[in-house]
Short mmCIF file of C-alpha atoms in Angstrom, two decimals:
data_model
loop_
_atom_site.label_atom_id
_atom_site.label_comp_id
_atom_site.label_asym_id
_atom_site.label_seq_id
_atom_site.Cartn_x
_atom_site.Cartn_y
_atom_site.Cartn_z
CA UNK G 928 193.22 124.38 29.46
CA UNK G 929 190.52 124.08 26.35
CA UNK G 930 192.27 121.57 24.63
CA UNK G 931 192.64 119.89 28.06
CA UNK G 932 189.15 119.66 28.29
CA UNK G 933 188.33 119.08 24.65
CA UNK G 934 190.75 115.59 24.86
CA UNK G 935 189.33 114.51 28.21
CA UNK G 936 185.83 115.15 26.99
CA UNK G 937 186.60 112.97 24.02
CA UNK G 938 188.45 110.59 26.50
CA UNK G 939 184.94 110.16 28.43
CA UNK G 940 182.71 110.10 25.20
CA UNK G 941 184.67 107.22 23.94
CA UNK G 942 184.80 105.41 27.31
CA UNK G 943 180.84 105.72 27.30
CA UNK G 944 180.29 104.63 24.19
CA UNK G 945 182.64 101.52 25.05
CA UNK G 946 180.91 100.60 28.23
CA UNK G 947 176.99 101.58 26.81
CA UNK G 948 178.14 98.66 23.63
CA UNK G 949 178.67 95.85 26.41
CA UNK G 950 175.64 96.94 28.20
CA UNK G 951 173.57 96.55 25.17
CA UNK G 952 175.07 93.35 24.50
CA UNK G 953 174.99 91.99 27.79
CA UNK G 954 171.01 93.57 27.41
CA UNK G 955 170.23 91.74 24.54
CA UNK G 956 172.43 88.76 25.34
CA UNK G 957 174.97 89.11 22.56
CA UNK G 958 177.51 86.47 22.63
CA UNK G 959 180.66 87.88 23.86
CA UNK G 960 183.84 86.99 25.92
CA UNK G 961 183.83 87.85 29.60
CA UNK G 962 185.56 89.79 31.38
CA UNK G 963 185.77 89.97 35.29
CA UNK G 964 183.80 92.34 36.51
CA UNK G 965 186.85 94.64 38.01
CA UNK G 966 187.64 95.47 34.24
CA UNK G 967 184.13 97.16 34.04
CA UNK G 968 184.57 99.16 37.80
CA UNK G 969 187.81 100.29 36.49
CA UNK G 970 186.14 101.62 33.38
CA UNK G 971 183.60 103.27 34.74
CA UNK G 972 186.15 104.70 37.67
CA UNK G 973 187.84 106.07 34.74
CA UNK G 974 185.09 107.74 32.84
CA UNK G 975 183.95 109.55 35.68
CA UNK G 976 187.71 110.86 36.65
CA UNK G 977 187.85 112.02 32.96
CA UNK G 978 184.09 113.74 33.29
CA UNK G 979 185.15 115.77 36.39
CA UNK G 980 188.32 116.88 34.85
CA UNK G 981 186.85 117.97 31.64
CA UNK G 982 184.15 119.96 33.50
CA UNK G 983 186.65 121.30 36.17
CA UNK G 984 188.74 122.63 33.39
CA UNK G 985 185.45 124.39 31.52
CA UNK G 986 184.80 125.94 34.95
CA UNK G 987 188.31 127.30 35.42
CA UNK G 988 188.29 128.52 31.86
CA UNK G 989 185.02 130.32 31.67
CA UNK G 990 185.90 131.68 35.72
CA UNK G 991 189.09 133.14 33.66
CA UNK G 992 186.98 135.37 31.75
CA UNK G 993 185.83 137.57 34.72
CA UNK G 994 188.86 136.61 37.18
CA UNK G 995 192.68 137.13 36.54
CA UNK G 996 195.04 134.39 37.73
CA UNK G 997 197.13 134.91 40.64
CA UNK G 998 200.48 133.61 40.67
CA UNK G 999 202.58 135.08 43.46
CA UNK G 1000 202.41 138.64 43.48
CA UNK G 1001 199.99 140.02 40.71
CA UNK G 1002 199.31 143.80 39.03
CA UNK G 1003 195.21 143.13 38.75
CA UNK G 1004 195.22 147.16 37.75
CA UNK G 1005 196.31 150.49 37.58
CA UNK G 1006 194.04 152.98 39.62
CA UNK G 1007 193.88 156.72 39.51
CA UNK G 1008 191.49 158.30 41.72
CA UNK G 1009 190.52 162.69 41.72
CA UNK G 1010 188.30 165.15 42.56
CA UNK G 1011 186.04 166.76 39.73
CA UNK G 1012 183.68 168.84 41.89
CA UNK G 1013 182.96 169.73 45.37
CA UNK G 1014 182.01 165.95 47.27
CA UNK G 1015 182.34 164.05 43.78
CA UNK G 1016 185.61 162.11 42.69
CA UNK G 1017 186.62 159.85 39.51
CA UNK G 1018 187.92 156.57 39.31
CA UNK G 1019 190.28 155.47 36.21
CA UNK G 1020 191.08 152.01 36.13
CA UNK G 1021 193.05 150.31 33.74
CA UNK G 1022 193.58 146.36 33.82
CA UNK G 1023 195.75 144.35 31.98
CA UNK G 1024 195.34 142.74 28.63
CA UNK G 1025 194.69 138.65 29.16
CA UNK G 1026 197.19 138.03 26.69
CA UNK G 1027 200.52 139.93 25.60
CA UNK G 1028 199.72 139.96 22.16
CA UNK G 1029 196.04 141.39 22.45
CA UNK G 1030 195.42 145.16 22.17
CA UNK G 1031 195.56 147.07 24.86
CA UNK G 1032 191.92 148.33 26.18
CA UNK G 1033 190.82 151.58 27.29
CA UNK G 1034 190.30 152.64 30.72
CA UNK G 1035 187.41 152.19 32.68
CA UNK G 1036 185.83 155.46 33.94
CA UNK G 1037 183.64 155.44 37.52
CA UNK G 1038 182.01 158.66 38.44
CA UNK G 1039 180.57 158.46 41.96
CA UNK G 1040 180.23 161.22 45.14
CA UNK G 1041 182.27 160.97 47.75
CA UNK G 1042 185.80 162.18 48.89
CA UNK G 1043 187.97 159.25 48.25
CA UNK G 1044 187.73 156.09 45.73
CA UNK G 1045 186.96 152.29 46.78
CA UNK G 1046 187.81 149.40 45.13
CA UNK G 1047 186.59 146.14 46.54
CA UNK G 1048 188.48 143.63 45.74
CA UNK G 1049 187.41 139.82 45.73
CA UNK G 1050 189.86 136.49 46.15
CA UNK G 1051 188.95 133.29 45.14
CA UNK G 1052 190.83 130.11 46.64
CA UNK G 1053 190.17 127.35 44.34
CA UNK G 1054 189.87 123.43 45.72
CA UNK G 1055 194.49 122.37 45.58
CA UNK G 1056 193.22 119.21 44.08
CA UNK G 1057 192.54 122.01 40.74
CA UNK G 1058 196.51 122.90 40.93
CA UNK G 1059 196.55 120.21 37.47
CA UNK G 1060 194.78 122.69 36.00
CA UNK G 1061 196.48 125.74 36.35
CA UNK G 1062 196.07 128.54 38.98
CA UNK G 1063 194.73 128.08 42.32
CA UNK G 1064 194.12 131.62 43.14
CA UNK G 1065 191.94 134.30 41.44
CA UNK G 1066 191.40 137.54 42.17
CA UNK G 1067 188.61 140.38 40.46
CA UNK G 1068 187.97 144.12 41.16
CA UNK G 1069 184.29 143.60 42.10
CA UNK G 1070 183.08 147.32 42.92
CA UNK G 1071 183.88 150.76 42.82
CA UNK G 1072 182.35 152.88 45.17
CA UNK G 1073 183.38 156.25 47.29
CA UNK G 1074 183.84 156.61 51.12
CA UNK G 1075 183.07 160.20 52.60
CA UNK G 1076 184.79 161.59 55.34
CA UNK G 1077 186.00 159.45 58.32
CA UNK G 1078 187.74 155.69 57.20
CA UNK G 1079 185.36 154.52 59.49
CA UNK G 1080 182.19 155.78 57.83
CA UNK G 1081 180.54 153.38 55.40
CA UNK G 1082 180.49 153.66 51.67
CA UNK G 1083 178.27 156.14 50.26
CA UNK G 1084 177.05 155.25 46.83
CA UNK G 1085 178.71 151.80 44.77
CA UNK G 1086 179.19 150.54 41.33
CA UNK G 1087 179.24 146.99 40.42
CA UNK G 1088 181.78 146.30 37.25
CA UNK G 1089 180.56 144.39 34.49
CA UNK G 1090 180.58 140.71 34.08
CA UNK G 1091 180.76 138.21 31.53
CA UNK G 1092 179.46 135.27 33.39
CA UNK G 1093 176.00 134.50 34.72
CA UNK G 1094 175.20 134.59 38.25
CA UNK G 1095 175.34 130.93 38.66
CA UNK G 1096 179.10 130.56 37.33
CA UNK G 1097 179.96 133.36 39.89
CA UNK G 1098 181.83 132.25 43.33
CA UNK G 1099 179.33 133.74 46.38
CA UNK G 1100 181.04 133.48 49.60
CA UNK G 1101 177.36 134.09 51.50
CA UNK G 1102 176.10 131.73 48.79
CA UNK G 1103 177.49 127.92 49.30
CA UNK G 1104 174.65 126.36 47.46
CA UNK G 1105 176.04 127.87 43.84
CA UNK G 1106 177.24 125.52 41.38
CA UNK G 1107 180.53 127.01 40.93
CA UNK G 1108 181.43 127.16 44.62
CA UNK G 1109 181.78 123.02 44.15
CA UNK G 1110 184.74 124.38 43.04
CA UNK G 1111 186.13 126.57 45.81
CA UNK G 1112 187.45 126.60 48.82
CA UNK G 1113 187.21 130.11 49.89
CA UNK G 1114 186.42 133.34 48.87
CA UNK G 1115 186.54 136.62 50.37
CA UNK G 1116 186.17 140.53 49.91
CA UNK G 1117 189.02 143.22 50.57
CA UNK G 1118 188.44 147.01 50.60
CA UNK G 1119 190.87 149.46 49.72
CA UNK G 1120 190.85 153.40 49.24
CA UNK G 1121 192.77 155.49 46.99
CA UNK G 1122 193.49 158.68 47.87
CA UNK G 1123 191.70 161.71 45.28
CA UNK G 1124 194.73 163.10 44.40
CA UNK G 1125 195.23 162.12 40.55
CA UNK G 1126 198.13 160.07 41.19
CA UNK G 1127 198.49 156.29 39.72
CA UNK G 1128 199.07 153.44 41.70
CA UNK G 1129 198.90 149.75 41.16
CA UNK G 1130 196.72 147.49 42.65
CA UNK G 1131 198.47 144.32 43.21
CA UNK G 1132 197.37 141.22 44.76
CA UNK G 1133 199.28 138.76 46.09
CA UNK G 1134 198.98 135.04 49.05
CA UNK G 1135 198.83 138.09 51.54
CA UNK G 1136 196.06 139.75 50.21
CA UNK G 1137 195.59 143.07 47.85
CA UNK G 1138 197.41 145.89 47.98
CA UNK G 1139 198.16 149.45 46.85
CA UNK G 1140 201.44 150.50 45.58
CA UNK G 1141 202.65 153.77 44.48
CA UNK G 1142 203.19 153.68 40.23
CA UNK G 1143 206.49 155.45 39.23
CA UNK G 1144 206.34 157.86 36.36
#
């Protein structure tokens, strides 16, 4: 997808280049031969096809770097949620790395009160004219937070994971007027609880949505 963009960015520097020289000439009237005036609509057609597809494919990448891509069904994690004192529980979560050949990381660790773990998870649909560019589909564990008693009872206390990008390179469903979200098509924000009993399971999200599945040890 980089070197996508790097060639199409070159693509649309040289195409500017070419059509700012016969403006200057044309400018400074510069004898030259003429051409009909479709040659220079095609041309400029052209550079801006290969300016949004550069930039599209900077977007994707750098959404990447916070996101995973979701290709039919996908592990995003694996989750292990338990109790460490009275009304307080753990989460462990341990994602993927990007790439097979890159070390493994270490887990992340949430501490947060409450008698079962949250994850919120978020799903971004990306515009189907993108599919060129790779995935359509992205998907990010958003929060961890803790739910107390009752299913029905709201979350007690949240923690917001890390991110890499700013703000404005983040896809806000509530937001439409973010940059990014020129991008998207829809994007929305799944709960799910694990259960406080130590055991692992995978978080997996799929066209259906997220979902929990037992891990076999």
């Amino acid at each position: 997808m980089t070197i996508g963009a790097l060639i199409g960015g070159s693509l649309a520097l040289m195409l500017a280049a070419v059509l700012g020289w016969h403006a200057l000439r044309r400018l400074f009237s510069v004898p030259r031969v003429p051409r009909p005036p479709a040659t220079y609509v095609a041309l400029v057609i052209l550079w801006a096809a290969m300016v949004a597809v550069s930039g599209a494919s900077v977007a994707v990448a750098l959404l990447l770097r916070d996101h995973q891509a979701v290709d039919g069904r996908t592990r995003l994690a694996e989750l292990r949620c338990q109790a460490v004192a009275p009304g307080r529980v753990q989460m462990e979560l341990t994602t993927p790395s990007p790439h097979p050949t890159d070390q493994p990381t270490g887990p992340e660790r949430y501490e947060i009160q409450g008698d079962a773990c949250v994850v919120s998870v978020v799903l971004v649909d990306l515009r189907s004219g993108l599919q060129i560019l790779g995935p359509t589909r992205l998907s990010r564990i958003e929060v961890i937070g803790s739910q107390a008693g009752a299913p029905a009872e709201t979350i007690a206390r949240t923690i917001g994971r890390p991110r890499v990008n700013p703000g404005w390179l983040t896809p806000h469903a509530s937001e439409r007027m973010v940059p990014i979200n020129l991008l998207v098509n829809d994007t929305r924000q799944t709960s799910l609880s694990v259960p406080a009993d130590g055991e692992p399971f995978y978080l997996v999200a799929s066209p259906s949505g997220p979902a929990l599945e037992k891990a076999s040890i």
